[in-house]
Amino acid sequence: MRAMPVHALLRRPLPVALLLMGIAQALFTWRLTIPHRLVFDEVHYVPAARTLLALAGHTNIEHPLFGKTLIALGILLFGDSPAGWRALSSLAGTATVGGVFWILWLTTRRLRPAIIGTLLALFNFTLLVQARIAMLDGFMAALVVLAVAAMLWAMRGPHATTRWTLGAVLLGLAAGTKWTAVPYVGYAAFGIALLKHHDPTRWPGLSVVRAWLILGLIGGTTYLATFAPAFFYSENPLTWATLLPFQRDIYHQQTQILAPHVYQSAWWSWPLMLRPIWYFYDVADGAQRGILLVGNPVVMWGGLLAVAACLWGAVRGRNVRLGAIAALWLGSYLIWAVIPKSLGFFYYYYLPSLWLPIVIAVALDHWRGASRDWDDTILACAAVLFLWFYPILSAAPLAHAGSFRRWTWLPDWN
């Protein structure tokens, strides 16, 4: 049997997805251990993972266990070192890249928008930064993105129930990482009811009622299963009698009034990137280094125009696909207007920021006759900014303590 030529392989979605994921993993892994000390909220989650690994008792109870379990697994596999802290975060980033690709492929059935959108996600700064730090948001976002991909995969063809169940399990794990994934269970329930009503051939063999039951029972059971390690704590272990009351304790921790923070910001300001976050800026490993969580302006601000365009196309042209893609971002972002958190931070916008490259790619594909080569231009501009900002996204060595001024475009970026 003759081997398939490389150019033929690259016209198929799976090899292209694997290639993009391989590039992403190499990018995320390069100098992953720098700086060789805890960065930003790693000071909370790495000690919590150590405690969990030792099954010592409750700590960092404002969040469920699954994300900290993954960090603990990284420490178990690679040692209690920067590599161990961050290794699985880098894999979560790569999984996110794969999920973005498959969402776009399943939505458009065309390689060009899938590649464009995936590269825009990779160039959108936030993905690189979150893939190189031991925080919960990277795991939660990866699981939600993969869940959306699984549920889209279930929309056409055989095995709809199995694939939908996979999506429910992923959402259960996402909620077991951070509660901010919980609204996506409701979005999935509403989405399948609406789209099934519009086109009953979607999700063949899967009724709306069965889909809801799977979300509630399978997703809920998966969520509760993420607390399994706490049943084996040496001090005050969970029991079947205390598992559900413990959720109330998490809620109280989530909604407590916190002291003001230098990096706090209002939810309405996040799309404008008025107050990004310096995760790190100090001398480390022999050089001045910095890590700034900020988005790529081409993607973050251009994505807002794409959302508006998709909403216009959905209303004017009654285009369900455009409306659903815009709703991904709207639902992910606007929920923060009602989530009862006393303080907001720009990193809460991480998951909404992942939908913007998808919205851009779908909009460019829909209006490809009018936009012509705009996708190449947008991608090139995003790539140039990615290269320009890369030193303060990756903790590369900087010239001196004032080097940050090269990248602080707005006053509150300092």
mmCIF file of C-alpha atoms in Angstrom:
data_model
loop_
_atom_site.group_PDB
_atom_site.id
_atom_site.type_symbol
_atom_site.label_atom_id
_atom_site.label_comp_id
_atom_site.label_asym_id
_atom_site.label_seq_id
_atom_site.Cartn_x
_atom_site.Cartn_y
_atom_site.Cartn_z
ATOM 1 C CA MET A 1 0.000 0.000 0.000
ATOM 2 C CA ARG A 2 1.402 3.386 -0.997
ATOM 3 C CA ALA A 3 1.803 5.996 1.714
ATOM 4 C CA MET A 4 -0.424 9.028 1.351
ATOM 5 C CA PRO A 5 1.536 12.164 0.283
ATOM 6 C CA VAL A 6 1.940 14.887 2.887
ATOM 7 C CA HIS A 7 -0.007 17.421 0.812
ATOM 8 C CA ALA A 8 -2.925 14.985 0.637
ATOM 9 C CA LEU A 9 -2.801 14.352 4.392
ATOM 10 C CA LEU A 10 -2.967 18.085 5.039
ATOM 11 C CA ARG A 11 -6.264 18.246 3.179
ATOM 12 C CA ARG A 12 -7.828 16.058 5.875
ATOM 13 C CA PRO A 13 -9.018 17.491 9.201
ATOM 14 C CA LEU A 14 -7.450 14.972 11.600
ATOM 15 C CA PRO A 15 -3.812 15.349 10.421
ATOM 16 C CA VAL A 16 -4.213 19.123 10.353
ATOM 17 C CA ALA A 17 -5.647 19.155 13.884
ATOM 18 C CA LEU A 18 -2.796 16.982 15.147
ATOM 19 C CA LEU A 19 -0.228 19.217 13.453
ATOM 20 C CA LEU A 20 -1.697 22.363 15.029
ATOM 21 C CA MET A 21 -1.860 20.674 18.422
ATOM 22 C CA GLY A 22 1.761 19.555 18.089
ATOM 23 C CA ILE A 23 2.849 23.120 17.292
ATOM 24 C CA ALA A 24 0.847 24.394 20.258
ATOM 25 C CA GLN A 25 2.332 21.856 22.666
ATOM 26 C CA ALA A 26 5.863 22.714 21.550
ATOM 27 C CA LEU A 27 5.137 26.418 22.044
ATOM 28 C CA PHE A 28 3.588 25.889 25.466
ATOM 29 C CA THR A 29 6.362 23.573 26.665
ATOM 30 C CA TRP A 30 9.300 25.720 25.552
ATOM 31 C CA ARG A 31 10.905 27.124 28.742
ATOM 32 C CA LEU A 32 7.827 26.070 30.724
ATOM 33 C CA THR A 33 9.793 25.944 33.976
ATOM 34 C CA ILE A 34 10.735 29.640 33.884
ATOM 35 C CA PRO A 35 10.385 31.262 36.305
ATOM 36 C CA HIS A 36 11.430 28.579 38.776
ATOM 37 C CA ARG A 37 9.054 29.834 41.430
ATOM 38 C CA LEU A 38 5.333 30.182 42.007
ATOM 39 C CA VAL A 39 3.593 32.726 39.803
ATOM 40 C CA PHE A 40 0.414 34.670 40.649
ATOM 41 C CA ASP A 41 -2.360 32.283 41.801
ATOM 42 C CA GLU A 42 -0.015 29.311 41.729
ATOM 43 C CA VAL A 43 0.598 30.363 45.335
ATOM 44 C CA HIS A 44 -2.928 29.093 46.095
ATOM 45 C CA TYR A 45 -3.323 26.086 43.833
ATOM 46 C CA VAL A 46 0.077 24.399 44.032
ATOM 47 C CA PRO A 47 -0.015 24.199 47.872
ATOM 48 C CA ALA A 48 -3.628 23.003 47.597
ATOM 49 C CA ALA A 49 -2.510 20.313 45.141
ATOM 50 C CA ARG A 50 0.265 19.234 47.532
ATOM 51 C CA THR A 51 -2.258 18.943 50.349
ATOM 52 C CA LEU A 52 -4.597 16.973 48.111
ATOM 53 C CA LEU A 53 -1.777 14.668 47.024
ATOM 54 C CA ALA A 54 -1.073 13.940 50.685
ATOM 55 C CA LEU A 55 -4.817 13.489 51.376
ATOM 56 C CA ALA A 56 -4.206 15.689 54.406
ATOM 57 C CA GLY A 57 -7.527 17.555 54.545
ATOM 58 C CA HIS A 58 -9.583 20.423 53.183
ATOM 59 C CA THR A 59 -7.880 23.477 51.720
ATOM 60 C CA ASN A 60 -8.795 26.105 49.115
ATOM 61 C CA ILE A 61 -12.424 25.023 49.515
ATOM 62 C CA GLU A 62 -13.804 27.905 47.429
ATOM 63 C CA HIS A 63 -13.312 25.681 44.378
ATOM 64 C CA PRO A 64 -14.098 21.992 43.741
ATOM 65 C CA LEU A 65 -11.303 19.463 43.493
ATOM 66 C CA PHE A 66 -10.789 18.373 39.899
ATOM 67 C CA GLY A 67 -8.445 21.133 38.716
ATOM 68 C CA LYS A 68 -6.307 20.754 41.834
ATOM 69 C CA THR A 69 -6.354 17.006 41.303
ATOM 70 C CA LEU A 70 -4.858 17.542 37.845
ATOM 71 C CA ILE A 71 -2.112 19.765 39.255
ATOM 72 C CA ALA A 72 -1.447 17.094 41.892
ATOM 73 C CA LEU A 73 -1.242 14.493 39.122
ATOM 74 C CA GLY A 74 1.366 16.629 37.355
ATOM 75 C CA ILE A 75 3.392 16.813 40.577
ATOM 76 C CA LEU A 76 3.079 13.045 41.000
ATOM 77 C CA LEU A 77 4.259 12.400 37.423
ATOM 78 C CA PHE A 78 6.955 15.065 37.014
ATOM 79 C CA GLY A 79 7.927 16.015 40.557
ATOM 80 C CA ASP A 80 7.182 18.943 42.853
ATOM 81 C CA SER A 81 8.872 21.402 40.543
ATOM 82 C CA PRO A 82 7.830 24.002 37.952
ATOM 83 C CA ALA A 83 7.584 21.226 35.344
ATOM 84 C CA GLY A 84 5.270 19.230 37.587
ATOM 85 C CA TRP A 85 3.152 22.244 38.510
ATOM 86 C CA ARG A 86 2.559 23.344 34.927
ATOM 87 C CA ALA A 87 2.837 20.239 32.733
ATOM 88 C CA LEU A 88 -0.857 19.372 32.673
ATOM 89 C CA SER A 89 -1.797 23.026 32.166
ATOM 90 C CA SER A 90 0.197 22.916 28.933
ATOM 91 C CA LEU A 91 -1.700 19.778 27.881
ATOM 92 C CA ALA A 92 -4.966 21.535 28.682
ATOM 93 C CA GLY A 93 -3.894 24.405 26.426
ATOM 94 C CA THR A 94 -3.146 21.956 23.623
ATOM 95 C CA ALA A 95 -6.523 20.262 24.145
ATOM 96 C CA THR A 96 -8.127 23.695 23.872
ATOM 97 C CA VAL A 97 -6.421 24.238 20.518
ATOM 98 C CA GLY A 98 -7.779 20.891 19.327
ATOM 99 C CA GLY A 99 -11.248 21.726 20.608
ATOM 100 C CA VAL A 100 -11.308 25.075 18.798
ATOM 101 C CA PHE A 101 -10.277 23.355 15.563
ATOM 102 C CA TRP A 102 -13.012 20.728 15.807
ATOM 103 C CA ILE A 103 -15.708 23.255 16.704
ATOM 104 C CA LEU A 104 -14.833 25.193 13.567
ATOM 105 C CA TRP A 105 -14.558 22.100 11.382
ATOM 106 C CA LEU A 106 -17.908 20.775 12.604
ATOM 107 C CA THR A 107 -19.507 24.195 12.152
ATOM 108 C CA THR A 108 -18.177 25.045 8.683
ATOM 109 C CA ARG A 109 -16.938 21.716 7.251
ATOM 110 C CA ARG A 110 -14.095 23.678 5.693
ATOM 111 C CA LEU A 111 -10.397 23.486 6.574
ATOM 112 C CA ARG A 112 -9.543 27.099 5.854
ATOM 113 C CA PRO A 113 -11.758 28.690 8.552
ATOM 114 C CA ALA A 114 -10.835 25.888 10.965
ATOM 115 C CA ILE A 115 -7.131 26.611 10.510
ATOM 116 C CA ILE A 116 -7.567 30.396 10.563
ATOM 117 C CA GLY A 117 -9.647 30.316 13.734
ATOM 118 C CA THR A 118 -7.341 27.877 15.507
ATOM 119 C CA LEU A 119 -4.272 29.968 14.726
ATOM 120 C CA LEU A 120 -6.093 33.098 15.911
ATOM 121 C CA ALA A 121 -6.819 31.301 19.184
ATOM 122 C CA LEU A 122 -3.167 30.298 19.475
ATOM 123 C CA PHE A 123 -2.082 33.896 18.802
ATOM 124 C CA ASN A 124 -4.570 35.352 21.279
ATOM 125 C CA PHE A 125 -2.013 35.753 24.110
ATOM 126 C CA THR A 126 -4.433 34.528 26.805
ATOM 127 C CA LEU A 127 -4.162 30.905 25.679
ATOM 128 C CA LEU A 128 -0.366 30.915 25.824
ATOM 129 C CA VAL A 129 -0.275 32.516 29.268
ATOM 130 C CA GLN A 130 -2.907 30.218 30.803
ATOM 131 C CA ALA A 131 -1.280 27.129 29.273
ATOM 132 C CA ARG A 132 1.945 27.912 31.146
ATOM 133 C CA ILE A 133 0.638 28.446 34.684
ATOM 134 C CA ALA A 134 -0.842 26.130 37.300
ATOM 135 C CA MET A 135 -4.287 27.712 37.600
ATOM 136 C CA LEU A 136 -7.765 26.235 37.377
ATOM 137 C CA ASP A 137 -9.091 28.344 34.517
ATOM 138 C CA GLY A 138 -7.037 26.601 31.846
ATOM 139 C CA PHE A 139 -8.437 23.195 32.816
ATOM 140 C CA MET A 140 -12.004 24.453 33.105
ATOM 141 C CA ALA A 141 -11.874 26.210 29.735
ATOM 142 C CA ALA A 142 -10.345 23.199 27.973
ATOM 143 C CA LEU A 143 -13.086 20.922 29.296
ATOM 144 C CA VAL A 144 -15.858 23.325 28.246
ATOM 145 C CA VAL A 145 -14.392 23.764 24.751
ATOM 146 C CA LEU A 146 -14.076 19.991 24.346
ATOM 147 C CA ALA A 147 -17.646 19.534 25.630
ATOM 148 C CA VAL A 148 -18.970 21.948 23.003
ATOM 149 C CA ALA A 149 -17.002 20.074 20.329
ATOM 150 C CA ALA A 150 -18.406 16.724 21.520
ATOM 151 C CA MET A 151 -21.982 18.019 21.455
ATOM 152 C CA LEU A 152 -21.518 19.414 17.955
ATOM 153 C CA TRP A 153 -20.030 16.062 16.935
ATOM 154 C CA ALA A 154 -23.206 14.427 18.201
ATOM 155 C CA MET A 155 -25.377 16.711 16.072
ATOM 156 C CA ARG A 156 -24.952 14.755 12.839
ATOM 157 C CA GLY A 157 -24.413 11.096 12.087
ATOM 158 C CA PRO A 158 -24.593 8.009 14.306
ATOM 159 C CA HIS A 159 -23.903 7.607 18.031
ATOM 160 C CA ALA A 160 -25.549 10.905 18.990
ATOM 161 C CA THR A 161 -26.395 9.669 22.499
ATOM 162 C CA THR A 162 -22.851 8.425 23.169
ATOM 163 C CA ARG A 163 -21.266 11.628 21.939
ATOM 164 C CA TRP A 164 -23.735 13.793 23.851
ATOM 165 C CA THR A 165 -22.951 11.756 26.967
ATOM 166 C CA LEU A 166 -19.249 12.465 26.427
ATOM 167 C CA GLY A 167 -20.096 16.169 26.333
ATOM 168 C CA ALA A 168 -22.082 15.856 29.576
ATOM 169 C CA VAL A 169 -19.153 14.111 31.293
ATOM 170 C CA LEU A 170 -16.779 16.857 30.149
ATOM 171 C CA LEU A 171 -19.144 19.533 31.486
ATOM 172 C CA GLY A 172 -19.350 17.656 34.790
ATOM 173 C CA LEU A 173 -15.550 17.656 35.017
ATOM 174 C CA ALA A 174 -15.459 21.355 34.063
ATOM 175 C CA ALA A 175 -17.921 22.198 36.844
ATOM 176 C CA GLY A 176 -15.772 20.055 39.143
ATOM 177 C CA THR A 177 -12.899 22.399 38.325
ATOM 178 C CA LYS A 178 -14.661 25.757 38.675
ATOM 179 C CA TRP A 179 -18.325 26.544 39.130
ATOM 180 C CA THR A 180 -18.173 29.085 36.315
ATOM 181 C CA ALA A 181 -18.640 26.113 33.963
ATOM 182 C CA VAL A 182 -22.107 25.366 35.406
ATOM 183 C CA PRO A 183 -24.010 27.822 33.144
ATOM 184 C CA TYR A 184 -22.879 25.793 30.135
ATOM 185 C CA VAL A 185 -25.059 22.919 31.308
ATOM 186 C CA GLY A 186 -28.043 25.237 31.017
ATOM 187 C CA TYR A 187 -26.836 26.552 27.656
ATOM 188 C CA ALA A 188 -26.520 22.981 26.345
ATOM 189 C CA ALA A 189 -30.047 22.140 27.526
ATOM 190 C CA PHE A 190 -31.501 25.286 25.954
ATOM 191 C CA GLY A 191 -29.442 24.922 22.780
ATOM 192 C CA ILE A 192 -30.506 21.364 21.967
ATOM 193 C CA ALA A 193 -34.173 22.209 22.564
ATOM 194 C CA LEU A 194 -34.011 25.269 20.317
ATOM 195 C CA LEU A 195 -32.021 23.645 17.505
ATOM 196 C CA LYS A 196 -34.057 20.430 17.614
ATOM 197 C CA HIS A 197 -37.189 22.523 17.232
ATOM 198 C CA HIS A 198 -35.659 24.321 14.257
ATOM 199 C CA ASP A 199 -34.380 21.099 12.623
ATOM 200 C CA PRO A 200 -35.540 17.754 14.119
ATOM 201 C CA THR A 201 -32.908 15.835 12.112
ATOM 202 C CA ARG A 202 -30.164 17.142 14.384
ATOM 203 C CA TRP A 203 -28.896 14.705 17.043
ATOM 204 C CA PRO A 204 -30.608 11.714 15.384
ATOM 205 C CA GLY A 205 -32.032 9.246 17.880
ATOM 206 C CA LEU A 206 -31.538 11.631 20.823
ATOM 207 C CA SER A 207 -34.661 13.305 22.171
ATOM 208 C CA VAL A 208 -34.579 16.579 24.056
ATOM 209 C CA VAL A 209 -35.832 14.900 27.237
ATOM 210 C CA ARG A 210 -33.126 12.218 27.052
ATOM 211 C CA ALA A 211 -30.489 14.878 26.416
ATOM 212 C CA TRP A 212 -31.661 16.777 29.499
ATOM 213 C CA LEU A 213 -31.601 13.631 31.609
ATOM 214 C CA ILE A 214 -28.051 12.873 30.460
ATOM 215 C CA LEU A 215 -26.952 16.396 31.327
ATOM 216 C CA GLY A 216 -28.525 16.215 34.765
ATOM 217 C CA LEU A 217 -27.787 12.638 35.775
ATOM 218 C CA ILE A 218 -24.515 11.847 33.996
ATOM 219 C CA GLY A 219 -23.114 15.362 34.240
ATOM 220 C CA GLY A 220 -24.205 15.709 37.866
ATOM 221 C CA THR A 221 -22.809 12.310 38.846
ATOM 222 C CA THR A 222 -19.516 13.149 37.162
ATOM 223 C CA TYR A 223 -19.353 16.410 39.093
ATOM 224 C CA LEU A 224 -19.940 14.684 42.424
ATOM 225 C CA ALA A 225 -17.382 11.998 41.549
ATOM 226 C CA THR A 226 -14.658 14.658 41.358
ATOM 227 C CA PHE A 227 -14.894 14.905 45.166
ATOM 228 C CA ALA A 228 -13.837 11.257 45.589
ATOM 229 C CA PRO A 229 -10.337 12.084 46.956
ATOM 230 C CA ALA A 230 -11.906 14.032 49.825
ATOM 231 C CA PHE A 231 -13.500 10.818 51.130
ATOM 232 C CA PHE A 232 -9.973 9.611 51.954
ATOM 233 C CA TYR A 233 -8.682 12.678 53.814
ATOM 234 C CA SER A 234 -6.869 11.915 57.047
ATOM 235 C CA GLU A 235 -8.581 14.889 58.686
ATOM 236 C CA ASN A 236 -12.323 15.604 58.443
ATOM 237 C CA PRO A 237 -12.994 13.453 55.348
ATOM 238 C CA LEU A 238 -16.157 13.895 53.328
ATOM 239 C CA THR A 239 -18.944 11.337 53.739
ATOM 240 C CA TRP A 240 -22.109 10.659 51.785
ATOM 241 C CA ALA A 241 -23.938 12.657 54.452
ATOM 242 C CA THR A 242 -21.655 15.710 54.145
ATOM 243 C CA LEU A 243 -21.054 15.744 50.374
ATOM 244 C CA LEU A 244 -24.082 17.856 49.470
ATOM 245 C CA PRO A 245 -23.827 20.218 52.489
ATOM 246 C CA PHE A 246 -20.183 20.787 51.486
ATOM 247 C CA GLN A 247 -21.472 22.427 48.291
ATOM 248 C CA ARG A 248 -23.036 25.101 50.483
ATOM 249 C CA ASP A 249 -19.615 25.751 52.026
ATOM 250 C CA ILE A 250 -18.180 26.247 48.542
ATOM 251 C CA TYR A 251 -20.964 28.710 47.743
ATOM 252 C CA HIS A 252 -20.316 30.729 50.880
ATOM 253 C CA GLN A 253 -16.618 30.896 50.030
ATOM 254 C CA GLN A 254 -17.397 31.933 46.465
ATOM 255 C CA THR A 255 -19.713 34.755 47.514
ATOM 256 C CA GLN A 256 -17.781 36.144 50.478
ATOM 257 C CA ILE A 257 -16.873 39.826 50.479
ATOM 258 C CA LEU A 258 -13.186 40.214 49.660
ATOM 259 C CA ALA A 259 -10.836 43.110 50.324
ATOM 260 C CA PRO A 260 -10.057 45.352 47.332
ATOM 261 C CA HIS A 261 -7.270 44.124 45.047
ATOM 262 C CA VAL A 262 -4.882 46.128 42.886
ATOM 263 C CA TYR A 263 -5.837 44.123 39.793
ATOM 264 C CA GLN A 264 -9.601 44.011 40.287
ATOM 265 C CA SER A 265 -11.751 45.155 37.372
ATOM 266 C CA ALA A 266 -15.420 45.345 36.429
ATOM 267 C CA TRP A 267 -16.902 42.729 34.090
ATOM 268 C CA TRP A 268 -17.972 45.332 31.526
ATOM 269 C CA SER A 269 -14.341 46.443 31.074
ATOM 270 C CA TRP A 270 -12.910 43.040 30.140
ATOM 271 C CA PRO A 271 -13.681 43.079 26.389
ATOM 272 C CA LEU A 272 -11.913 46.448 26.185
ATOM 273 C CA MET A 273 -8.885 45.106 28.119
ATOM 274 C CA LEU A 274 -8.763 48.176 30.319
ATOM 275 C CA ARG A 275 -7.121 46.375 33.255
ATOM 276 C CA PRO A 276 -5.040 43.311 32.353
ATOM 277 C CA ILE A 277 -2.955 41.534 35.003
ATOM 278 C CA TRP A 278 0.766 41.249 35.509
ATOM 279 C CA TYR A 279 1.062 37.645 36.652
ATOM 280 C CA PHE A 280 4.750 38.218 37.228
ATOM 281 C CA TYR A 281 7.272 41.043 36.962
ATOM 282 C CA ASP A 282 10.515 40.571 38.843
ATOM 283 C CA VAL A 283 14.095 39.402 38.585
ATOM 284 C CA ALA A 284 14.175 35.610 38.320
ATOM 285 C CA ASP A 285 16.517 33.015 36.859
ATOM 286 C CA GLY A 286 19.186 35.643 36.313
ATOM 287 C CA ALA A 287 17.144 38.240 34.410
ATOM 288 C CA GLN A 288 14.288 40.708 34.597
ATOM 289 C CA ARG A 289 11.151 38.846 33.451
ATOM 290 C CA GLY A 290 7.446 39.520 33.086
ATOM 291 C CA ILE A 291 4.183 37.721 32.335
ATOM 292 C CA LEU A 292 1.264 39.933 31.328
ATOM 293 C CA LEU A 293 -2.200 38.445 30.936
ATOM 294 C CA VAL A 294 -3.645 40.530 28.135
ATOM 295 C CA GLY A 295 -5.337 39.648 24.870
ATOM 296 C CA ASN A 296 -4.235 40.149 21.290
ATOM 297 C CA PRO A 297 -5.974 43.385 20.223
ATOM 298 C CA VAL A 298 -6.623 42.006 16.731
ATOM 299 C CA VAL A 299 -8.580 39.096 18.184
ATOM 300 C CA MET A 300 -10.085 40.717 21.269
ATOM 301 C CA TRP A 301 -11.291 43.925 19.658
ATOM 302 C CA GLY A 302 -11.779 42.534 16.170
ATOM 303 C CA GLY A 303 -13.788 39.702 17.707
ATOM 304 C CA LEU A 304 -16.312 42.201 19.064
ATOM 305 C CA LEU A 305 -16.935 43.430 15.503
ATOM 306 C CA ALA A 306 -17.343 39.812 14.412
ATOM 307 C CA VAL A 307 -19.906 39.190 17.174
ATOM 308 C CA ALA A 308 -21.878 42.234 16.015
ATOM 309 C CA ALA A 309 -21.688 41.057 12.399
ATOM 310 C CA CYS A 310 -22.903 37.571 13.315
ATOM 311 C CA LEU A 311 -25.794 38.986 15.331
ATOM 312 C CA TRP A 312 -26.747 41.194 12.396
ATOM 313 C CA GLY A 313 -26.564 38.217 10.038
ATOM 314 C CA ALA A 314 -28.603 36.072 12.431
ATOM 315 C CA VAL A 315 -31.390 38.647 12.711
ATOM 316 C CA ARG A 316 -31.427 39.964 9.163
ATOM 317 C CA GLY A 317 -30.771 36.675 7.399
ATOM 318 C CA ARG A 318 -32.306 34.357 10.013
ATOM 319 C CA ASN A 319 -29.052 32.429 10.011
ATOM 320 C CA VAL A 320 -29.082 29.973 12.917
ATOM 321 C CA ARG A 321 -25.379 29.150 12.662
ATOM 322 C CA LEU A 322 -24.325 32.789 12.975
ATOM 323 C CA GLY A 323 -26.666 33.306 15.902
ATOM 324 C CA ALA A 324 -25.431 30.204 17.728
ATOM 325 C CA ILE A 325 -21.778 31.168 17.307
ATOM 326 C CA ALA A 326 -22.412 34.709 18.564
ATOM 327 C CA ALA A 327 -24.376 33.240 21.486
ATOM 328 C CA LEU A 328 -21.300 31.266 22.562
ATOM 329 C CA TRP A 329 -19.504 34.492 23.364
ATOM 330 C CA LEU A 330 -22.556 36.375 24.654
ATOM 331 C CA GLY A 331 -23.570 33.616 27.059
ATOM 332 C CA SER A 332 -20.026 33.091 28.274
ATOM 333 C CA TYR A 333 -19.461 36.787 28.909
ATOM 334 C CA LEU A 334 -22.803 38.235 30.025
ATOM 335 C CA ILE A 335 -23.230 35.648 32.775
ATOM 336 C CA TRP A 336 -20.629 37.658 34.682
ATOM 337 C CA ALA A 337 -23.167 40.454 35.039
ATOM 338 C CA VAL A 338 -25.126 38.265 37.482
ATOM 339 C CA ILE A 339 -22.519 35.927 39.030
ATOM 340 C CA PRO A 340 -22.354 37.017 42.709
ATOM 341 C CA LYS A 341 -18.620 37.715 43.004
ATOM 342 C CA SER A 342 -17.531 40.666 45.118
ATOM 343 C CA LEU A 343 -14.410 41.208 42.984
ATOM 344 C CA GLY A 344 -13.801 40.683 39.283
ATOM 345 C CA PHE A 345 -10.526 40.018 37.482
ATOM 346 C CA PHE A 346 -9.565 40.022 33.823
ATOM 347 C CA TYR A 347 -8.631 36.338 33.899
ATOM 348 C CA TYR A 348 -12.329 35.545 34.367
ATOM 349 C CA TYR A 349 -12.628 36.597 30.725
ATOM 350 C CA TYR A 350 -10.315 33.789 29.591
ATOM 351 C CA LEU A 351 -13.051 31.414 28.439
ATOM 352 C CA PRO A 352 -15.077 34.118 26.648
ATOM 353 C CA SER A 353 -11.867 35.173 24.906
ATOM 354 C CA LEU A 354 -11.557 31.677 23.411
ATOM 355 C CA TRP A 355 -14.854 32.028 21.543
ATOM 356 C CA LEU A 356 -13.787 35.222 19.757
ATOM 357 C CA PRO A 357 -11.394 33.500 17.282
ATOM 358 C CA ILE A 358 -14.221 31.087 16.461
ATOM 359 C CA VAL A 359 -16.644 33.955 15.860
ATOM 360 C CA ILE A 360 -14.104 35.739 13.641
ATOM 361 C CA ALA A 361 -13.431 32.613 11.574
ATOM 362 C CA VAL A 362 -17.127 31.814 11.102
ATOM 363 C CA ALA A 363 -17.925 35.423 10.145
ATOM 364 C CA LEU A 364 -15.090 35.547 7.607
ATOM 365 C CA ASP A 365 -16.189 32.220 6.175
ATOM 366 C CA HIS A 366 -19.820 33.297 5.914
ATOM 367 C CA TRP A 367 -18.939 36.506 4.094
ATOM 368 C CA ARG A 368 -15.920 35.064 2.276
ATOM 369 C CA GLY A 369 -17.101 36.425 -1.054
ATOM 370 C CA ALA A 370 -17.021 39.977 0.266
ATOM 371 C CA SER A 371 -14.078 39.617 2.648
ATOM 372 C CA ARG A 372 -11.767 38.001 0.044
ATOM 373 C CA ASP A 373 -8.299 37.752 1.609
ATOM 374 C CA TRP A 374 -9.177 39.487 4.865
ATOM 375 C CA ASP A 375 -8.642 36.282 6.801
ATOM 376 C CA ASP A 376 -4.981 36.182 5.736
ATOM 377 C CA THR A 377 -4.536 39.843 6.637
ATOM 378 C CA ILE A 378 -6.152 39.455 10.048
ATOM 379 C CA LEU A 379 -4.091 36.349 10.773
ATOM 380 C CA ALA A 380 -0.872 38.102 9.730
ATOM 381 C CA CYS A 381 -1.612 41.102 11.963
ATOM 382 C CA ALA A 382 -2.391 38.811 14.891
ATOM 383 C CA ALA A 383 0.852 36.892 14.308
ATOM 384 C CA VAL A 384 2.925 40.093 14.221
ATOM 385 C CA LEU A 385 1.447 41.278 17.524
ATOM 386 C CA PHE A 386 1.975 37.827 19.025
ATOM 387 C CA LEU A 387 5.676 37.974 18.152
ATOM 388 C CA TRP A 388 5.934 41.541 19.477
ATOM 389 C CA PHE A 389 4.315 40.709 22.814
ATOM 390 C CA TYR A 390 5.870 37.260 23.190
ATOM 391 C CA PRO A 391 8.673 38.357 25.603
ATOM 392 C CA ILE A 392 6.148 39.481 28.237
ATOM 393 C CA LEU A 393 3.827 36.547 27.669
ATOM 394 C CA SER A 394 6.506 33.905 28.171
ATOM 395 C CA ALA A 395 8.782 35.331 30.904
ATOM 396 C CA ALA A 396 11.603 35.846 28.406
ATOM 397 C CA PRO A 397 14.622 37.840 29.660
ATOM 398 C CA LEU A 398 14.127 41.614 29.423
ATOM 399 C CA ALA A 399 16.739 44.345 29.229
ATOM 400 C CA HIS A 400 15.955 46.164 32.488
ATOM 401 C CA ALA A 401 13.273 46.896 35.081
ATOM 402 C CA GLY A 402 11.589 49.526 32.907
ATOM 403 C CA SER A 403 11.285 47.319 29.834
ATOM 404 C CA PHE A 404 7.558 46.802 30.420
ATOM 405 C CA ARG A 405 6.867 50.282 28.973
ATOM 406 C CA ARG A 406 7.385 48.928 25.444
ATOM 407 C CA TRP A 407 4.161 46.933 25.749
ATOM 408 C CA THR A 408 1.893 49.010 27.990
ATOM 409 C CA TRP A 409 -0.392 50.604 25.423
ATOM 410 C CA LEU A 410 -2.986 51.943 27.874
ATOM 411 C CA PRO A 411 -2.401 53.704 31.215
ATOM 412 C CA ASP A 412 -3.762 50.855 33.358
ATOM 413 C CA TRP A 413 -1.593 48.262 31.609
ATOM 414 C CA ASN A 414 1.291 49.330 33.870
#
